[in-house]
PDB file of C-alpha atoms and ligand atoms in Angstrom:
ATOM      1  CA  MET A1241     -44.232 -11.748   4.707  1.00 45.00           C
ATOM      2  CA  GLU A1242     -42.074 -13.743   2.361  1.00 44.00           C
ATOM      3  CA  THR A1243     -38.403 -13.774   3.306  1.00 47.00           C
ATOM      4  CA  PRO A1244     -35.698 -14.302   0.672  1.00 46.00           C
ATOM      5  CA  SER A1245     -35.018 -17.798   2.002  1.00 46.00           C
ATOM      6  CA  SER A1246     -38.658 -18.861   1.799  1.00 44.00           C
ATOM      7  CA  ARG A1247     -39.122 -17.701  -1.784  1.00 50.00           C
ATOM      8  CA  SER A1248     -39.544 -20.518  -4.228  1.00 49.00           C
ATOM      9  CA  CYS A1249     -37.149 -20.405  -7.167  1.00 51.00           C
ATOM     10  CA  GLY A1250     -38.350 -23.602  -8.807  1.00 56.00           C
ATOM     11  CA  ALA A1251     -35.090 -25.435  -8.195  1.00 62.00           C
ATOM     12  CA  ALA A1252     -35.068 -29.004  -6.947  1.00 55.00           C
ATOM     13  CA  PRO A1253     -34.546 -29.246  -3.174  1.00 56.00           C
ATOM     14  CA  ILE A1254     -31.116 -30.358  -2.054  1.00 54.00           C
ATOM     15  CA  ASP A1255     -31.700 -33.224   0.336  1.00 52.00           C
ATOM     16  CA  SER A1256     -28.346 -34.880   0.704  1.00 56.00           C
ATOM     17  CA  GLU A1257     -25.049 -33.214   1.380  1.00 60.00           C
ATOM     18  CA  SER A1258     -22.366 -34.171  -1.117  1.00 63.00           C
ATOM     19  CA  GLU A1259     -18.724 -34.845  -0.332  1.00 60.00           C
ATOM     20  CA  ALA A1260     -17.774 -31.481  -1.812  1.00 59.00           C
ATOM     21  CA  ASP A1261     -20.506 -29.630   0.122  1.00 57.00           C
ATOM     22  CA  GLN A1262     -19.241 -31.085   3.376  1.00 55.00           C
ATOM     23  CA  VAL A1263     -15.765 -29.833   2.573  1.00 52.00           C
ATOM     24  CA  THR A1264     -16.770 -26.373   1.352  1.00 49.00           C
ATOM     25  CA  ARG A1265     -19.134 -25.737   4.253  1.00 53.00           C
ATOM     26  CA  SER A1266     -16.221 -25.301   6.657  1.00 63.00           C
ATOM     27  CA  GLU A1267     -13.510 -23.962   4.385  1.00 85.00           C
ATOM     28  CA  ARG A1268     -13.483 -23.299   0.664  1.00 95.00           C
ATOM     29  CA  THR A1269     -10.252 -24.705  -0.725  1.00 97.00           C
ATOM     30  CA  ALA A1270      -9.123 -24.609  -4.347  1.00 98.00           C
ATOM     31  CA  VAL A1271      -6.107 -25.898  -6.237  1.00 98.00           C
ATOM     32  CA  TYR A1272      -4.331 -23.827  -8.872  1.00 98.00           C
ATOM     33  CA  PRO A1273      -2.167 -26.227 -10.893  1.00 97.00           C
ATOM     34  CA  GLY A1274       0.415 -25.359 -13.524  1.00 95.00           C
ATOM     35  CA  SER A1275       4.010 -25.679 -14.591  1.00 95.00           C
ATOM     36  CA  PHE A1276       4.963 -22.295 -13.087  1.00 97.00           C
ATOM     37  CA  ASP A1277       8.364 -22.346 -14.828  1.00 96.00           C
ATOM     38  CA  PRO A1278       8.607 -19.659 -13.542  1.00 97.00           C
ATOM     39  CA  ILE A1279       5.629 -17.986 -11.864  1.00 98.00           C
ATOM     40  CA  THR A1280       4.760 -14.758 -13.719  1.00 98.00           C
ATOM     41  CA  LEU A1281       2.708 -11.699 -12.788  1.00 98.00           C
ATOM     42  CA  GLY A1282      -0.089 -13.267 -14.879  1.00 97.00           C
ATOM     43  CA  HIS A1283      -0.197 -16.279 -12.552  1.00 98.00           C
ATOM     44  CA  ASP A1284       0.012 -13.958  -9.549  1.00 98.00           C
ATOM     45  CA  ASP A1285      -2.922 -11.934 -10.869  1.00 98.00           C
ATOM     46  CA  ILE A1286      -5.009 -15.130 -10.993  1.00 98.00           C
ATOM     47  CA  VAL A1287      -3.898 -16.093  -7.459  1.00 98.00           C
ATOM     48  CA  ARG A1288      -4.943 -12.697  -6.047  1.00 98.00           C
ATOM     49  CA  ARG A1289      -8.302 -12.825  -7.804  1.00 98.00           C
ATOM     50  CA  SER A1290      -8.905 -16.394  -6.601  1.00 98.00           C
ATOM     51  CA  LEU A1291      -8.322 -15.347  -3.003  1.00 98.00           C
ATOM     52  CA  LYS A1292     -11.454 -13.202  -3.281  1.00 97.00           C
ATOM     53  CA  LEU A1293     -13.426 -16.412  -3.876  1.00 97.00           C
ATOM     54  CA  VAL A1294     -11.792 -19.063  -1.714  1.00 97.00           C
ATOM     55  CA  ASP A1295     -10.428 -19.299   1.838  1.00 97.00           C
ATOM     56  CA  ARG A1296      -7.386 -21.361   0.961  1.00 97.00           C
ATOM     57  CA  LEU A1297      -5.534 -21.750  -2.326  1.00 98.00           C
ATOM     58  CA  ILE A1298      -3.099 -24.569  -3.031  1.00 98.00           C
ATOM     59  CA  VAL A1299      -0.746 -23.445  -5.800  1.00 98.00           C
ATOM     60  CA  THR A1300       0.745 -26.664  -7.062  1.00 98.00           C
ATOM     61  CA  VAL A1301       3.463 -27.490  -9.566  1.00 97.00           C
ATOM     62  CA  ALA A1302       2.468 -30.371 -11.821  1.00 94.00           C
ATOM     63  CA  TYR A1303       5.351 -32.729 -12.589  1.00 88.00           C
ATOM     64  CA  THR A1304       3.959 -34.508 -15.603  1.00 73.00           C
ATOM     65  CA  ALA A1305       0.701 -33.178 -17.022  1.00 52.00           C
ATOM     66  CA  THR A1306       2.138 -29.790 -17.934  1.00 52.00           C
ATOM     67  CA  GLN A1307       5.781 -30.759 -18.283  1.00 60.00           C
ATOM     68  CA  VAL A1308       7.519 -28.076 -20.288  1.00 60.00           C
ATOM     69  CA  LYS A1309       9.936 -29.031 -23.051  1.00 71.00           C
ATOM     70  CA  GLN A1310      13.030 -27.157 -21.946  1.00 81.00           C
ATOM     71  CA  PRO A1311      12.556 -26.335 -18.268  1.00 91.00           C
ATOM     72  CA  LEU A1312      14.453 -23.386 -16.864  1.00 95.00           C
ATOM     73  CA  PHE A1313      13.867 -24.270 -13.220  1.00 95.00           C
ATOM     74  CA  GLU A1314      13.601 -27.705 -11.600  1.00 94.00           C
ATOM     75  CA  VAL A1315      10.261 -28.503  -9.949  1.00 95.00           C
ATOM     76  CA  ARG A1316      11.926 -28.079  -6.534  1.00 96.00           C
ATOM     77  CA  GLU A1317      13.169 -24.614  -7.522  1.00 97.00           C
ATOM     78  CA  ARG A1318       9.745 -23.597  -8.850  1.00 97.00           C
ATOM     79  CA  VAL A1319       8.190 -24.638  -5.541  1.00 97.00           C
ATOM     80  CA  GLU A1320      10.814 -22.616  -3.640  1.00 98.00           C
ATOM     81  CA  LEU A1321      10.122 -19.535  -5.775  1.00 98.00           C
ATOM     82  CA  LEU A1322       6.375 -19.864  -5.203  1.00 98.00           C
ATOM     83  CA  GLU A1323       6.959 -20.244  -1.460  1.00 98.00           C
ATOM     84  CA  ARG A1324       8.980 -17.050  -1.426  1.00 98.00           C
ATOM     85  CA  VAL A1325       6.440 -15.119  -3.492  1.00 98.00           C
ATOM     86  CA  TYR A1326       3.624 -16.132  -1.094  1.00 98.00           C
ATOM     87  CA  ALA A1327       5.623 -16.100   2.150  1.00 98.00           C
ATOM     88  CA  ASP A1328       3.378 -13.346   3.535  1.00 97.00           C
ATOM     89  CA  GLU A1329       0.088 -14.815   2.329  1.00 98.00           C
ATOM     90  CA  PRO A1330      -1.073 -17.452   4.837  1.00 97.00           C
ATOM     91  CA  ARG A1331      -4.030 -18.441   2.660  1.00 98.00           C
ATOM     92  CA  VAL A1332      -1.713 -19.703  -0.067  1.00 98.00           C
ATOM     93  CA  GLU A1333      -0.125 -23.117   0.295  1.00 98.00           C
ATOM     94  CA  VAL A1334       2.504 -24.301  -2.168  1.00 98.00           C
ATOM     95  CA  SER A1335       3.119 -27.875  -3.240  1.00 97.00           C
ATOM     96  CA  SER A1336       3.843 -30.152  -6.183  1.00 97.00           C
ATOM     97  CA  PHE A1337       2.208 -33.337  -7.369  1.00 96.00           C
ATOM     98  CA  GLN A1338       2.602 -36.222  -9.793  1.00 94.00           C
ATOM     99  CA  GLY A1339      -0.263 -38.126 -11.377  1.00 93.00           C
ATOM    100  CA  LEU A1340      -3.861 -37.124 -11.814  1.00 94.00           C
ATOM    101  CA  LEU A1341      -4.874 -33.636 -10.727  1.00 96.00           C
ATOM    102  CA  VAL A1342      -8.244 -34.849  -9.436  1.00 97.00           C
ATOM    103  CA  ASP A1343      -6.531 -37.410  -7.189  1.00 96.00           C
ATOM    104  CA  PHE A1344      -4.343 -34.666  -5.777  1.00 96.00           C
ATOM    105  CA  ALA A1345      -7.296 -32.283  -5.347  1.00 97.00           C
ATOM    106  CA  ARG A1346      -9.297 -34.962  -3.575  1.00 96.00           C
ATOM    107  CA  SER A1347      -6.424 -35.819  -1.245  1.00 95.00           C
ATOM    108  CA  MET A1348      -6.255 -32.127  -0.300  1.00 95.00           C
ATOM    109  CA  SER A1349     -10.062 -31.895   0.190  1.00 95.00           C
ATOM    110  CA  ALA A1350     -10.090 -29.236  -2.527  1.00 97.00           C
ATOM    111  CA  PRO A1351     -13.118 -29.654  -4.801  1.00 96.00           C
ATOM    112  CA  ILE A1352     -12.334 -26.533  -6.871  1.00 97.00           C
ATOM    113  CA  ILE A1353      -9.773 -26.135  -9.660  1.00 97.00           C
ATOM    114  CA  ILE A1354      -8.691 -22.647 -10.712  1.00 98.00           C
ATOM    115  CA  ARG A1355      -7.443 -22.063 -14.258  1.00 97.00           C
ATOM    116  CA  GLY A1356      -6.516 -18.859 -16.028  1.00 95.00           C
ATOM    117  CA  LEU A1357      -7.851 -18.052 -19.475  1.00 94.00           C
ATOM    118  CA  ARG A1358      -5.761 -15.660 -21.525  1.00 91.00           C
ATOM    119  CA  ALA A1359      -7.364 -15.967 -24.935  1.00 84.00           C
ATOM    120  CA  VAL A1360      -9.791 -18.040 -26.928  1.00 83.00           C
ATOM    121  CA  SER A1361      -6.827 -20.238 -27.865  1.00 81.00           C
ATOM    122  CA  ASP A1362      -6.601 -21.449 -24.234  1.00 85.00           C
ATOM    123  CA  PHE A1363     -10.265 -22.321 -24.180  1.00 90.00           C
ATOM    124  CA  GLU A1364     -10.536 -25.536 -26.195  1.00 91.00           C
ATOM    125  CA  TYR A1365      -7.912 -27.446 -24.265  1.00 92.00           C
ATOM    126  CA  GLU A1366      -9.092 -26.072 -20.912  1.00 94.00           C
ATOM    127  CA  PHE A1367     -12.698 -26.987 -21.654  1.00 94.00           C
ATOM    128  CA  GLN A1368     -11.767 -30.553 -22.652  1.00 95.00           C
ATOM    129  CA  MET A1369      -9.665 -30.943 -19.546  1.00 95.00           C
ATOM    130  CA  ALA A1370     -12.402 -29.563 -17.286  1.00 96.00           C
ATOM    131  CA  LEU A1371     -14.916 -32.082 -18.614  1.00 96.00           C
ATOM    132  CA  MET A1372     -12.423 -34.934 -18.358  1.00 96.00           C
ATOM    133  CA  ASN A1373     -11.599 -33.987 -14.772  1.00 96.00           C
ATOM    134  CA  ARG A1374     -15.299 -33.869 -13.951  1.00 95.00           C
ATOM    135  CA  SER A1375     -15.795 -37.338 -15.372  1.00 96.00           C
ATOM    136  CA  LEU A1376     -12.950 -38.515 -13.125  1.00 96.00           C
ATOM    137  CA  TRP A1377     -14.349 -36.761 -10.022  1.00 96.00           C
ATOM    138  CA  PRO A1378     -17.950 -35.568 -10.466  1.00 95.00           C
ATOM    139  CA  GLU A1379     -17.734 -33.348  -7.376  1.00 94.00           C
ATOM    140  CA  ILE A1380     -15.044 -31.137  -8.884  1.00 96.00           C
ATOM    141  CA  GLU A1381     -15.814 -27.617 -10.122  1.00 96.00           C
ATOM    142  CA  VAL A1382     -13.495 -25.675 -12.414  1.00 96.00           C
ATOM    143  CA  ILE A1383     -13.350 -21.886 -12.233  1.00 97.00           C
ATOM    144  CA  PHE A1384     -11.863 -20.070 -15.227  1.00 96.00           C
ATOM    145  CA  MET A1385     -10.503 -16.643 -14.455  1.00 96.00           C
ATOM    146  CA  ALA A1386      -9.476 -13.811 -16.764  1.00 95.00           C
ATOM    147  CA  PRO A1387      -6.362 -11.851 -15.799  1.00 95.00           C
ATOM    148  CA  ALA A1388      -5.898  -8.082 -16.022  1.00 96.00           C
ATOM    149  CA  SER A1389      -5.650  -7.173 -19.689  1.00 94.00           C
ATOM    150  CA  GLN A1390      -1.938  -6.320 -19.499  1.00 94.00           C
ATOM    151  CA  TYR A1391      -1.186  -9.977 -18.694  1.00 95.00           C
ATOM    152  CA  THR A1392      -3.244 -11.638 -21.412  1.00 94.00           C
ATOM    153  CA  PHE A1393      -0.189 -12.026 -23.674  1.00 94.00           C
ATOM    154  CA  LEU A1394       2.060 -13.293 -20.878  1.00 95.00           C
ATOM    155  CA  SER A1395       3.202 -16.902 -20.517  1.00 95.00           C
ATOM    156  CA  SER A1396       6.034 -18.643 -18.691  1.00 95.00           C
ATOM    157  CA  SER A1397       7.332 -19.959 -22.002  1.00 93.00           C
ATOM    158  CA  LEU A1398       7.620 -16.399 -23.362  1.00 95.00           C
ATOM    159  CA  VAL A1399       9.433 -15.281 -20.212  1.00 96.00           C
ATOM    160  CA  ARG A1400      11.848 -18.246 -20.516  1.00 96.00           C
ATOM    161  CA  GLU A1401      12.496 -17.514 -24.159  1.00 95.00           C
ATOM    162  CA  VAL A1402      13.069 -13.773 -23.700  1.00 96.00           C
ATOM    163  CA  ALA A1403      15.254 -14.384 -20.611  1.00 96.00           C
ATOM    164  CA  ARG A1404      17.378 -16.991 -22.392  1.00 94.00           C
ATOM    165  CA  LEU A1405      17.915 -14.546 -25.249  1.00 94.00           C
ATOM    166  CA  GLY A1406      19.012 -11.853 -22.802  1.00 92.00           C
ATOM    167  CA  GLY A1407      15.883  -9.668 -22.939  1.00 96.00           C
ATOM    168  CA  ARG A1408      14.376  -7.650 -20.099  1.00 96.00           C
ATOM    169  CA  VAL A1409      11.580  -9.451 -18.221  1.00 97.00           C
ATOM    170  CA  ALA A1410      11.523  -7.260 -15.105  1.00 96.00           C
ATOM    171  CA  ASP A1411       7.938  -6.116 -15.740  1.00 95.00           C
ATOM    172  CA  PHE A1412       6.564  -9.639 -16.070  1.00 97.00           C
ATOM    173  CA  VAL A1413       7.730 -11.555 -12.995  1.00 98.00           C
ATOM    174  CA  PRO A1414       7.700 -11.015  -9.218  1.00 98.00           C
ATOM    175  CA  PRO A1415      10.968  -9.571  -7.763  1.00 97.00           C
ATOM    176  CA  VAL A1416      12.123 -12.911  -6.256  1.00 97.00           C
ATOM    177  CA  VAL A1417      11.770 -14.556  -9.666  1.00 98.00           C
ATOM    178  CA  LEU A1418      13.706 -11.722 -11.292  1.00 97.00           C
ATOM    179  CA  ASP A1419      16.553 -12.313  -8.797  1.00 97.00           C
ATOM    180  CA  ALA A1420      16.534 -16.033  -9.618  1.00 97.00           C
ATOM    181  CA  LEU A1421      16.568 -15.243 -13.346  1.00 97.00           C
ATOM    182  CA  ILE A1422      19.497 -12.836 -12.900  1.00 96.00           C
ATOM    183  CA  GLU A1423      21.380 -15.640 -11.165  1.00 95.00           C
ATOM    184  CA  ARG A1424      20.436 -18.189 -13.827  1.00 94.00           C
ATOM    185  CA  VAL A1425      20.866 -16.232 -17.059  1.00 93.00           C
ATOM    186  CA  GLY A1426      22.546 -12.936 -16.141  1.00 93.00           C
ATOM    187  CA  PRO A1427      21.759  -9.271 -15.351  1.00 94.00           C
ATOM    188  CA  SER A1428      20.327  -8.457 -18.793  1.00 93.00           C
ATOM    189  CA  VAL A1429      16.913  -9.799 -17.657  1.00 92.00           C
ATOM    190  CA  ALA A1430      16.711  -6.812 -15.300  1.00 93.00           C
ATOM    191  CA  GLY A1431      17.533  -4.463 -18.157  1.00 88.00           C
ATOM    192  CA  GLU A1432      21.040  -3.802 -16.862  1.00 73.00           C
TER     193      GLU A1432
HETATM  194  P1  LIG B1753       2.170 -21.209 -18.939  1.00 83.14           P
HETATM  195  O1  LIG B1753       1.135 -21.451 -20.008  1.00 83.14           O
HETATM  196  O2  LIG B1753       2.451 -19.770 -18.718  1.00 83.14           O
HETATM  197  O3  LIG B1753       3.371 -22.088 -19.008  1.00 83.14           O
HETATM  198  P2  LIG B1753       1.171 -22.755 -16.673  1.00 83.14           P
HETATM  199  O4  LIG B1753       1.123 -24.101 -17.229  1.00 83.14           O
HETATM  200  O5  LIG B1753       2.066 -22.556 -15.518  1.00 83.14           O
HETATM  201  O6  LIG B1753       1.444 -21.575 -17.648  1.00 83.14           O
HETATM  202  O7  LIG B1753      -0.305 -22.264 -16.347  1.00 83.14           O
HETATM  203  C1  LIG B1753      -1.039 -22.538 -15.222  1.00 83.14           C
HETATM  204  C2  LIG B1753      -2.383 -21.859 -15.358  1.00 83.14           C
HETATM  205  O8  LIG B1753      -2.200 -20.442 -15.340  1.00 83.14           O
HETATM  206  C3  LIG B1753      -3.127 -22.144 -16.655  1.00 83.14           C
HETATM  207  O9  LIG B1753      -4.496 -22.179 -16.381  1.00 83.14           O
HETATM  208  C4  LIG B1753      -2.806 -20.961 -17.521  1.00 83.14           C
HETATM  209  O10 LIG B1753      -3.807 -20.711 -18.469  1.00 83.14           O
HETATM  210  C5  LIG B1753      -2.773 -19.864 -16.482  1.00 83.14           C
HETATM  211  N1  LIG B1753      -1.962 -18.728 -16.885  1.00 83.14           N
HETATM  212  C6  LIG B1753      -0.680 -18.705 -17.266  1.00 83.14           C
HETATM  213  N2  LIG B1753      -0.276 -17.462 -17.572  1.00 83.14           N
HETATM  214  C7  LIG B1753      -1.361 -16.666 -17.406  1.00 83.14           C
HETATM  215  C8  LIG B1753      -1.624 -15.276 -17.600  1.00 83.14           C
HETATM  216  N3  LIG B1753      -0.697 -14.451 -18.075  1.00 83.14           N
HETATM  217  N4  LIG B1753      -2.846 -14.825 -17.333  1.00 83.14           N
HETATM  218  C9  LIG B1753      -3.808 -15.666 -16.894  1.00 83.14           C
HETATM  219  N5  LIG B1753      -3.650 -16.980 -16.718  1.00 83.14           N
HETATM  220  C10 LIG B1753      -2.444 -17.484 -16.957  1.00 83.14           C
END
């Protein structure tokens, strides 16, 4: 009787194991890069969804590629906030990097990039970047993930803007970020 593994699907046989296959065979590691200034519940939604697909997720703050115009938190502070948000999640590792994302991903043996897609407007840039990254490291795969619908309008820049203007952002960021925002811009961000 034909077993599922013996069934022919017409695909070309895979005869040599690639660099990425060797890595993913033992542990599937992905990088989730961004500015994370600060991490929002939209980012967190993508992290939680990614953990259903990979064994280890490196959430990494990019120094240059996604440098925001008027940062609210220094890179070091963003890393600290991420570390506190994921303190109880051993599969999440937090870091920062300068230079090319693919070089960083390769150095971490992480042949998968995670990106969030909020709207069609994100798509063009993300698609260009995915193809560029693949031309720089052909082994890389990019996974685009859609967040829960209530986060599709949410961005760090919106949170920064509303917080700076004294608006309530309590529903959009993790509690540790809200505490940091209260310290940075005052209690109005908590709606008090
Ligand atoms: P932002 O655009 O909020 O400043 P980042 O540069 O930190 O975000 O984004 C890192 C990644 O997270 C990008 O792929 C971005 O599209 C994604 N992302 C940001 N906010 C959300 C959200 N609310 N829902 C889904 N993905 C998001």
